[in-house]
Amino acid sequence: MPNQGAISAANHYDPTKPVFDENGLNGYSTWLDKKGNTNTMATLNPVALLDPTLQSNTANSARFLGNAQIDYKIHGFEDLRLNLNLGADLAKSNGQNMTKEGSEASYHNTDQAGGGSKTLYDYTRRNTTLEFYADYSHTFAEKHFVDFMAGYSWQHFWSNNHNHSWRITDGKEFSNKEGKGELYLISFFGRANYSFADRYLITATLRADGTSRFQNNKWGIFPSVALGWNIKNEPFMKNVQKLSTLKFRASWGETGQQEVGGYYDTFAQFLSINTPGSYYFAGNGDNYVAPIVALGYSADLKWETTTTYNVGLDLGFWDDRFTASVDAYKRDTRDILNFIPVPGLSNLTNMLNTNIGSMTNMGFEVDLNAVLIEKRDMSWTFGINGAYNKNKVTKLTASDENAAGIETGSISGGTGNNVQLIQVGYPMRTFYLYQQVYDTQGRPINGVYVDRAGAVDVDGNVIPDGQITKDDKFMTHHADPDVTLGFNTSFTWKNWTAALSGHASFGNWVYNNAASDTEMLADLWTNSFVGNRLASARESMFSQAQYLSDYYLQDGSFLKLDNFTLGYTFPQFQVDKNRYAVLNVFGTVQNICTITRYKGMDPEVYGGIDNNMYPRPRTFVLGLKFNF
């Protein structure tokens, strides 16, 4: 696997510096300090990072995927069906990572100090599944249909990995770690369906899910119920010919989520620290003693639970040549799981998985599909779907110290800086920044922000206190979109076919961390090396990094054309007496274009922070299909 650090290095490396240098380390240009040694503060040469003779990664892997399913109907009682599903995912890999002694990457590593390194690793994984359920279905008196299902599910996840690293020149050991993980998920579930004359439908489900992740709250109970009314099948609708589908739906249900990263976050754990963290005690044979360190944990973690209320309407006209679905929903999520900073001295770690509070999502979704043209030699279909969503935090259950909000949204470059805040009354990923001050020409003023904190006068106006502190930050735009759209269309004419699809997002904002980390001018010549700067640095003219300025918060709304395919199918021709063949030639373009006001590389960033993402490629495909 190539060194992914080359992406960040390429963004920060001086683009005017030659890649190769006969007098440099291993033939590559290398920054030197004032003493003529390799400058370990400088950005690494990104091309050197990708040189397999300087850094190599080799691996061997094997994987087995197996599944067996048995479905049996009881003889003489065929309405009862038994189903057993067994699955296994087994994987094993081993390999080595090497950094050559004397390479620039080796000099930048404190442990290696230019001596190179070798790491041997092996990894084993076993994921197994057993699921069994019984299903009974029957129709009574031609109008009453019932279906009952009950089952049990068992999942086991087990893994073991071992890493051993040492310096090549003198064999000094860096680490020798072994990690095991084991997780059990157990579920009991049931479902009951009833329908009358295909007009009135009701479904009720109940799940009891248990996880070994949680020490004191292993089980979660999740019920649901759904109602349907097929209005089109009512006798009074028989004469409405243009309307082919009319169905009303309503549902209520709860779902659970237990993914929190590690398998043992709720259990007390102790770590034995080996070299280089051991301590030397003189005497008694001059022994090294490996200390045992307690790790942070949260014993009371519980299932994150989402309660969803939904009403919907399905419509179809002219034999469903035009269809529409409309849904309105409300989702209340409680005991939200999140990895957050914890107050000082309250635990044995700085960050911890915690149930932080509750939030609400409200919105609606619309799905429209139409057959615009349907003739012998021509057809045209079009579909579009859209969704509006609004969410806000309704409760925080973190400690009193964090009651005013929980900082999140870590960025690169600014150590310890967070640019988002979880706060009651605001969307989950709301940005929390200083408000930038601009001069009369519209240029941002270096280090000058709006003084928002201070006393309040009788009219409710804030009297500035004359200093910029953390209290002057303000809650502003959020990362998640208000509106999302997707569309697709397909057109055929005789032997030609064409298809286009795309999607759009509106109301999402992006913090441009790639710019905030590479626009400061004061560090152009720091510690005897030059760093890369974006061309936009000429606009901001910041002498120092302004990581917490809302100057770098930008509208990330976009419209993307994802795929376009054009194809031609040649008339069929006879291969032999009884067989005919068809040849289809097609071309496809993926990731066609992005229309946006965002100044960074790509506004489609999960979480709203644009760091050093690898650019999405534009792909061209030419293909042939030959059927006979």
XYZ file of C-alpha atoms in Angstrom:
628
model
C 0.000 0.000 0.000
C 1.425 3.438 -0.901
C 2.308 5.856 1.894
C -0.862 7.916 2.387
C 1.169 10.625 4.110
C 2.300 11.640 0.637
C -1.066 13.402 0.138
C -0.461 15.814 3.008
C 3.210 16.195 2.032
C 2.229 17.115 -1.539
C -0.058 19.865 -0.199
C 2.651 21.371 2.001
C 5.850 20.785 0.009
C 7.483 23.704 -1.810
C 6.341 23.262 -5.455
C 9.325 25.257 -6.772
C 11.869 22.868 -5.281
C 13.111 20.139 -7.670
C 11.969 16.624 -6.850
C 15.359 15.054 -7.579
C 18.844 16.093 -6.482
C 21.983 14.037 -7.127
C 23.500 15.416 -3.936
C 20.376 14.882 -1.834
C 19.404 11.890 0.248
C 18.982 8.862 -2.045
C 18.827 11.149 -5.066
C 15.923 13.284 -3.828
C 15.815 16.956 -2.868
C 16.020 17.305 0.896
C 15.813 20.334 3.166
C 18.876 20.813 5.392
C 19.188 22.778 8.616
C 21.861 25.408 9.348
C 24.339 22.701 10.359
C 23.937 20.849 7.068
C 21.922 17.990 8.565
C 18.539 16.736 7.388
C 15.925 19.226 8.551
C 13.457 17.117 10.507
C 11.044 20.067 10.788
C 10.632 20.397 7.030
C 7.940 18.817 4.898
C 8.940 15.424 3.536
C 9.536 15.017 -0.196
C 6.217 13.435 -1.318
C 7.750 11.558 -4.256
C 10.409 10.044 -1.989
C 7.627 8.801 0.273
C 6.264 6.789 -2.655
C 9.635 5.284 -3.655
C 9.386 1.518 -2.978
C 13.175 1.271 -2.548
C 12.978 3.638 0.444
C 9.737 2.474 1.982
C 8.204 -0.892 1.210
C 5.080 -2.607 2.391
C 4.534 -6.263 1.531
C 1.731 -8.499 2.697
C 0.210 -11.914 2.182
C -3.451 -12.448 2.872
C -6.029 -15.191 2.610
C -9.764 -14.967 3.134
C -12.638 -17.418 3.240
C -16.266 -16.401 2.871
C -18.833 -19.129 3.373
C -22.583 -19.227 3.711
C -25.051 -22.091 4.017
C -28.807 -21.684 4.148
C -31.458 -24.305 4.779
C -35.122 -23.495 4.162
C -37.552 -26.260 5.104
C -41.332 -26.444 4.873
C -42.952 -28.792 7.341
C -44.384 -31.774 5.432
C -48.162 -31.761 5.691
C -48.086 -28.276 7.195
C -46.516 -26.219 4.403
C -47.659 -22.930 5.908
C -44.841 -23.285 8.450
C -41.326 -22.655 7.200
C -38.056 -23.068 9.076
C -34.927 -21.242 7.993
C -31.354 -21.705 9.191
C -28.545 -19.463 7.987
C -24.871 -20.104 8.813
C -22.050 -17.812 7.756
C -18.330 -17.425 8.286
C -15.790 -14.778 7.301
C -12.243 -15.939 8.049
C -9.166 -13.891 7.222
C -5.464 -14.125 7.920
C -2.658 -11.838 6.815
C 0.975 -11.143 7.574
C 3.605 -8.862 6.174
C 6.331 -6.375 6.816
C 6.893 -2.617 6.550
C 10.397 -1.325 5.992
C 11.919 2.146 5.991
C 15.428 2.264 4.605
C 18.195 3.501 6.861
C 19.462 6.911 5.738
C 16.155 7.863 4.105
C 14.541 11.227 4.774
C 11.482 9.553 6.322
C 13.754 7.667 8.718
C 15.504 10.864 9.852
C 12.119 12.447 10.552
C 11.199 9.623 12.924
C 12.516 10.229 16.453
C 12.868 6.536 17.260
C 14.638 5.683 14.019
C 16.960 8.752 13.916
C 17.988 7.768 10.394
C 18.570 4.128 11.326
C 15.630 2.771 9.385
C 12.998 0.418 10.727
C 11.425 -2.952 10.121
C 7.988 -4.013 11.305
C 6.617 -7.534 11.157
C 2.918 -7.995 11.687
C 0.258 -10.664 11.508
C -3.505 -10.434 11.769
C -6.236 -13.035 12.171
C -9.993 -12.465 12.061
C -12.946 -14.813 12.577
C -16.504 -13.531 12.121
C -19.241 -16.152 12.425
C -23.034 -15.902 12.211
C -25.926 -18.176 13.106
C -29.486 -17.130 12.433
C -32.631 -19.218 12.785
C -36.242 -18.247 12.350
C -39.650 -19.868 11.888
C -42.290 -18.299 9.660
C -45.983 -19.141 9.477
C -48.239 -17.588 6.838
C -51.821 -18.378 5.829
C -54.817 -16.832 4.132
C -58.190 -17.330 5.788
C -61.498 -16.938 3.965
C -59.655 -15.499 0.953
C -59.396 -12.040 2.576
C -57.539 -12.448 5.842
C -53.783 -12.925 5.494
C -51.537 -13.483 8.520
C -47.805 -13.977 8.781
C -45.932 -14.662 12.027
C -42.180 -14.899 12.324
C -39.888 -15.445 15.319
C -36.157 -15.978 15.368
C -32.779 -15.878 17.044
C -29.490 -14.416 15.810
C -25.950 -14.966 17.143
C -22.854 -13.165 15.876
C -19.287 -13.578 17.059
C -16.424 -11.262 16.060
C -12.877 -12.218 17.053
C -9.526 -10.745 16.001
C -5.889 -10.920 17.003
C -3.024 -8.787 15.744
C 0.662 -8.630 16.591
C 3.179 -5.929 15.639
C 6.909 -6.026 16.295
C 9.123 -3.050 15.272
C 12.847 -2.415 15.633
C 15.614 -0.206 14.221
C 17.597 -1.817 11.418
C 21.057 -0.420 12.240
C 21.324 -1.601 15.859
C 18.247 -3.763 16.404
C 16.757 -1.456 19.071
C 13.129 -2.438 19.675
C 10.444 0.239 19.316
C 7.371 -1.777 20.143
C 6.140 -5.313 20.549
C 2.383 -5.248 20.849
C -0.336 -7.847 20.694
C -4.012 -6.979 20.659
C -7.038 -9.223 20.844
C -10.670 -8.312 20.451
C -13.883 -10.264 20.890
C -17.473 -9.136 20.464
C -20.791 -10.985 20.777
C -24.102 -9.752 19.391
C -27.250 -11.718 20.259
C -30.788 -10.948 19.128
C -34.275 -12.321 19.667
C -36.796 -10.985 17.183
C -40.377 -11.415 16.073
C -42.776 -10.005 13.499
C -46.523 -10.225 12.920
C -48.287 -9.166 9.699
C -52.011 -8.939 9.042
C -53.866 -7.711 5.972
C -57.515 -7.678 5.038
C -58.468 -7.907 1.358
C -55.151 -6.233 0.467
C -56.682 -2.993 1.780
C -55.768 -2.734 5.441
C -52.307 -3.779 6.574
C -50.589 -3.842 9.938
C -47.082 -4.963 10.889
C -45.657 -5.193 14.392
C -42.077 -6.135 15.260
C -40.066 -6.558 18.425
C -36.313 -6.974 18.811
C -34.213 -7.639 21.874
C -30.562 -6.976 21.029
C -27.675 -7.723 23.342
C -24.043 -6.662 22.987
C -20.935 -7.561 24.942
C -19.611 -4.002 24.407
C -21.613 -2.609 27.316
C -20.760 -3.796 30.788
C -23.907 -2.726 32.647
C -26.438 -2.100 29.852
C -26.076 -5.060 27.532
C -29.663 -5.302 26.297
C -31.850 -2.977 24.280
C -35.555 -3.548 23.474
C -36.756 -2.083 20.159
C -40.439 -2.322 19.126
C -42.152 -0.977 16.007
C -45.569 -0.899 14.368
C -46.614 0.087 10.835
C -50.061 0.666 9.330
C -51.057 0.738 5.672
C -54.290 1.591 3.884
C -54.468 0.627 0.225
C -57.131 3.158 -0.683
C -57.112 2.268 -4.394
C -58.512 -1.187 -3.570
C -61.579 0.273 -1.867
C -64.848 -0.294 -3.787
C -65.530 3.426 -4.069
C -62.230 3.869 -6.016
C -62.962 1.365 -8.789
C -64.260 3.957 -11.214
C -61.269 6.275 -10.791
C -59.355 5.047 -13.849
C -56.565 7.606 -14.041
C -55.439 6.856 -10.493
C -53.644 3.491 -10.457
C -52.071 3.635 -6.964
C -53.180 5.326 -3.765
C -51.778 4.101 -0.465
C -51.450 5.733 2.934
C -48.738 4.631 5.388
C -47.946 5.401 9.016
C -45.328 3.908 11.309
C -43.644 4.214 14.684
C -40.554 2.329 15.773
C -37.305 2.259 17.664
C -33.833 1.194 16.509
C -30.571 0.864 18.399
C -26.921 1.582 17.721
C -23.939 0.253 19.687
C -20.918 1.032 17.490
C -18.449 2.899 19.701
C -15.078 1.936 18.250
C -13.419 -0.485 20.652
C -14.830 -3.674 22.099
C -13.912 -2.918 25.723
C -14.653 0.787 26.214
C -16.888 0.075 29.228
C -14.429 -2.172 31.061
C -11.501 -1.263 33.303
C -8.303 -2.074 31.412
C -4.647 -2.022 32.344
C -1.786 -1.658 29.900
C 1.715 -2.994 30.493
C 4.163 -0.591 28.845
C 7.261 -2.181 27.349
C 10.305 -0.511 25.768
C 10.690 2.449 25.385
C 8.302 3.257 28.228
C 9.969 1.065 30.863
C 11.921 2.423 33.821
C 15.473 1.514 34.795
C 16.271 0.714 38.417
C 19.924 0.331 39.435
C 20.836 -2.636 41.570
C 19.180 -6.032 41.726
C 20.678 -6.944 38.399
C 19.992 -3.511 36.910
C 16.487 -4.524 35.850
C 14.060 -2.630 33.678
C 10.569 -2.440 35.150
C 7.552 -2.135 32.845
C 4.861 0.031 34.484
C 1.190 -0.900 34.372
C -1.089 1.960 33.381
C -4.848 2.176 33.895
C -6.851 3.233 30.827
C -9.936 5.418 30.738
C -13.341 3.787 30.444
C -17.046 4.521 30.753
C -18.831 1.743 32.645
C -22.344 3.125 32.094
C -22.395 3.298 28.287
C -25.735 2.201 26.850
C -27.471 1.737 23.514
C -28.112 4.820 21.414
C -31.832 4.683 20.613
C -33.716 6.403 17.793
C -37.512 6.676 17.811
C -38.998 7.397 14.390
C -42.501 8.643 13.522
C -43.398 8.492 9.837
C -46.427 9.133 7.637
C -46.388 8.615 3.887
C -48.490 8.618 0.764
C -47.894 6.647 -2.466
C -49.514 7.819 -5.701
C -49.594 6.411 -9.223
C -51.315 7.685 -12.359
C -52.063 6.207 -15.773
C -50.949 2.652 -14.939
C -48.064 4.035 -12.900
C -46.475 5.931 -15.770
C -46.187 8.682 -13.175
C -45.543 7.750 -9.531
C -44.947 9.822 -6.427
C -44.101 9.043 -2.829
C -44.181 11.600 -0.039
C -42.960 10.943 3.500
C -42.847 13.162 6.566
C -40.872 12.039 9.591
C -39.612 12.915 13.032
C -36.658 11.098 14.620
C -35.826 11.501 18.295
C -32.431 10.103 19.243
C -31.491 9.707 22.892
C -28.284 8.587 24.585
C -26.246 9.716 21.564
C -22.857 7.999 21.398
C -19.934 10.291 20.648
C -16.170 10.454 21.233
C -15.671 13.679 23.180
C -13.164 15.463 25.458
C -13.707 14.838 29.166
C -13.152 17.332 32.018
C -9.722 17.327 33.576
C -9.145 14.815 36.416
C -12.559 13.214 35.818
C -11.179 10.128 34.076
C -7.913 8.516 33.041
C -7.963 9.846 29.495
C -8.555 13.072 27.573
C -11.127 11.620 25.156
C -13.868 9.105 25.859
C -16.874 7.457 24.224
C -19.907 8.810 26.082
C -23.699 9.005 25.864
C -23.817 12.761 25.437
C -27.519 13.629 25.119
C -30.500 13.771 22.762
C -31.339 15.272 19.387
C -34.286 15.573 17.008
C -34.464 15.309 13.234
C -37.526 16.491 11.336
C -38.139 16.577 7.628
C -39.800 15.167 4.583
C -38.819 13.200 1.480
C -40.305 13.250 -2.016
C -39.698 10.703 -4.781
C -41.059 11.337 -8.311
C -40.721 9.037 -11.335
C -42.223 9.473 -14.793
C -42.258 7.721 -18.138
C -42.309 10.824 -20.339
C -42.240 9.030 -23.680
C -43.100 5.425 -24.427
C -43.209 4.539 -28.117
C -42.006 1.691 -30.257
C -38.678 3.317 -31.187
C -38.368 5.861 -28.415
C -38.646 6.029 -24.627
C -37.700 8.573 -22.012
C -37.849 8.163 -18.237
C -37.016 10.677 -15.562
C -36.768 10.413 -11.774
C -35.978 12.864 -9.024
C -35.903 12.573 -5.260
C -35.444 15.258 -2.673
C -35.253 15.525 1.081
C -35.399 18.340 3.610
C -34.010 17.748 7.078
C -33.577 19.910 10.145
C -31.910 18.670 13.289
C -31.074 20.160 16.665
C -29.654 19.014 19.970
C -32.395 18.900 22.618
C -30.451 17.792 25.691
C -26.890 17.344 26.918
C -26.241 14.792 29.629
C -22.487 15.380 29.896
C -20.940 16.689 33.094
C -21.688 20.175 34.437
C -18.371 21.457 33.114
C -19.507 20.714 29.556
C -23.106 21.848 30.098
C -22.457 24.950 27.984
C -21.504 22.744 25.044
C -19.124 20.028 23.935
C -16.320 21.007 21.584
C -15.703 18.697 18.638
C -14.491 18.916 15.024
C -10.739 18.559 15.421
C -8.611 20.107 12.664
C -5.079 19.493 11.465
C -2.295 22.019 11.954
C -3.819 23.697 14.972
C -3.007 21.285 17.775
C -5.961 20.876 20.109
C -8.181 23.193 18.068
C -11.834 22.284 17.538
C -14.096 24.216 15.185
C -17.517 22.770 16.096
C -19.665 22.751 19.217
C -22.468 20.443 20.322
C -24.942 22.767 21.997
C -28.605 22.532 23.004
C -30.858 24.246 20.480
C -28.392 23.998 17.585
C -27.732 21.369 14.874
C -25.235 18.640 15.762
C -22.297 19.837 13.661
C -22.604 23.583 14.198
C -19.397 25.548 13.704
C -18.020 27.518 16.654
C -15.587 30.221 15.529
C -14.507 33.830 15.891
C -16.199 36.353 13.587
C -13.562 37.833 11.276
C -13.211 41.621 10.934
C -12.556 43.084 7.445
C -11.074 46.376 6.289
C -12.802 48.899 4.019
C -11.569 47.020 0.942
C -13.079 43.751 2.136
C -9.774 42.130 3.154
C -9.614 40.204 6.432
C -7.546 41.896 9.144
C -4.948 39.609 10.662
C -5.912 38.508 14.206
C -8.828 40.933 14.544
C -12.232 39.519 15.479
C -15.596 40.868 16.570
C -15.738 41.515 20.325
C -19.017 39.724 21.043
C -18.742 39.156 24.810
C -19.395 41.745 27.494
C -22.049 43.354 29.648
C -25.600 43.807 28.351
C -27.266 47.240 28.585
C -30.925 47.896 29.355
C -31.832 47.613 25.665
C -30.272 44.178 25.384
C -27.226 45.360 23.445
C -23.826 43.857 24.247
C -21.181 46.298 25.480
C -17.790 44.950 24.252
C -15.310 44.187 27.026
C -12.291 45.193 24.922
C -10.616 41.785 24.721
C -10.954 38.668 22.615
C -11.447 35.493 24.636
C -13.078 32.126 24.131
C -16.397 33.752 25.077
C -16.264 35.787 21.840
C -16.750 32.691 19.671
C -20.200 32.299 18.172
C -22.369 29.501 16.803
C -22.784 29.821 13.053
C -23.573 27.581 10.079
C -23.715 23.793 10.293
C -22.117 20.978 8.292
C -25.163 18.877 7.391
C -27.241 19.937 4.357
C -30.757 21.286 4.685
C -31.803 19.910 1.300
C -30.479 17.009 -0.781
C -31.506 16.094 -4.314
C -30.864 13.189 -6.650
C -31.939 12.722 -10.236
C -31.622 10.292 -13.123
C -32.866 10.128 -16.683
C -32.675 7.557 -19.442
C -33.423 8.017 -23.140
C -33.576 5.419 -25.913
C -34.033 5.959 -29.634
C -33.935 2.956 -31.887
C -30.555 1.310 -31.105
C -29.149 4.237 -29.105
C -29.309 4.618 -25.322
C -28.240 7.488 -23.090
C -28.404 7.855 -19.313
C -27.449 10.653 -16.931
C -27.481 10.839 -13.119
C -26.417 13.362 -10.505
C -27.041 14.710 -7.037
C -27.031 18.022 -5.203
C -26.722 19.378 -1.682
C -27.797 22.755 -0.292
C -27.218 24.391 3.072
C -24.081 22.453 4.019
C -21.063 24.498 5.099
C -17.441 23.395 5.010
C -14.463 24.499 7.083
C -11.553 24.735 4.622
C -8.782 23.286 6.763
C -6.574 22.755 3.693
C -6.517 26.550 3.280
C -6.266 27.524 6.948
C -3.212 25.279 7.291
C -1.401 26.598 4.198
C -2.122 30.337 3.917
C -0.054 31.901 6.722
C 2.800 33.995 5.313
C 5.070 34.192 8.384
C 6.038 30.529 8.043
C 7.144 30.761 4.430
C 10.710 30.560 5.690
C 10.732 28.755 9.010
C 13.513 26.645 10.442
C 15.463 26.884 7.164
C 12.816 25.498 4.830
C 10.059 26.838 2.598
C 6.518 25.550 2.827
C 3.884 25.572 0.106
C 1.174 28.197 0.186
C -2.108 28.330 -1.688
C -2.573 31.101 -4.233
C -5.457 32.326 -2.056
C -2.867 33.440 0.543
C -2.519 36.611 -1.550
C -6.155 37.370 -0.723
C -6.110 36.670 3.015
C -2.544 37.981 3.664
C -2.548 36.432 7.129
C 0.874 36.706 8.742
C -0.016 33.970 11.249
C -2.393 31.026 11.037
C -5.989 31.988 11.858
C -7.396 28.523 12.516
C -10.441 29.679 14.464
C -11.594 32.403 12.076
C -14.918 32.048 10.268
C -13.053 33.364 7.209
C -12.375 29.712 6.399
C -15.999 28.658 6.741
C -17.445 28.451 3.251
C -20.745 27.550 1.610
C -20.418 23.937 0.487
C -23.627 23.689 -1.547
C -23.059 21.868 -4.821
C -24.532 20.211 -7.883
C -22.712 17.159 -9.233
C -23.159 15.299 -12.497
C -22.100 11.795 -11.520
C -22.447 9.517 -14.523
C -23.212 9.772 -18.218
C -23.448 6.697 -20.439
C -23.956 6.548 -24.199
C -24.374 3.221 -25.937
C -25.281 1.671 -29.270
C -26.622 -1.847 -29.828
C -25.925 -3.331 -33.245
C -28.652 -5.374 -34.904
C -28.472 -9.027 -33.920
C -26.747 -11.394 -36.273
C -26.874 -15.159 -36.615
C -23.974 -17.137 -35.139
C -25.169 -20.559 -36.257
C -28.416 -22.275 -37.110
C -30.002 -21.860 -33.683
C -28.109 -18.966 -32.090
C -28.093 -15.198 -32.505
C -25.672 -12.647 -31.048
C -25.992 -9.012 -29.987
C -23.118 -6.530 -29.724
C -23.381 -3.417 -27.558
C -20.754 -0.642 -27.485
C -20.894 1.944 -24.713
C -18.900 4.749 -23.170
C -19.214 6.077 -19.620
C -17.894 9.180 -17.866
C -17.939 9.215 -14.062
C -17.551 12.303 -11.852
C -18.259 14.640 -14.758
C -18.288 18.007 -13.025
C -19.087 19.859 -9.804
C -20.842 23.216 -9.736
C -20.181 25.030 -6.446
C -19.019 28.273 -4.871
C -16.771 26.382 -2.474
C -13.114 27.398 -2.927
C -11.557 24.097 -1.887
C -11.059 20.891 -3.827
C -14.380 19.165 -3.136
C -17.328 20.369 -1.008
C -18.655 16.845 -0.445
C -16.909 16.223 2.862
C -18.354 14.145 5.698
C -18.450 16.079 8.954
C -17.879 19.439 7.271
C -14.075 19.666 7.676
C -11.992 19.602 4.486
C -8.524 18.391 5.355
C -6.251 16.385 3.054
C -8.717 14.259 1.133
C -7.592 12.431 -1.978
C -9.304 14.033 -4.999
C -12.075 12.045 -6.615
C -10.923 11.056 -10.118
C -12.818 11.608 -13.345
C -13.084 8.173 -14.968
C -13.643 7.264 -18.611
C -14.808 3.761 -19.497
C -15.172 2.241 -22.970
C -16.844 -1.152 -23.033
C -18.185 -3.912 -25.231
C -20.976 -6.343 -24.395
C -21.378 -9.432 -26.514
C -24.411 -11.614 -25.801
C -25.220 -14.821 -27.612
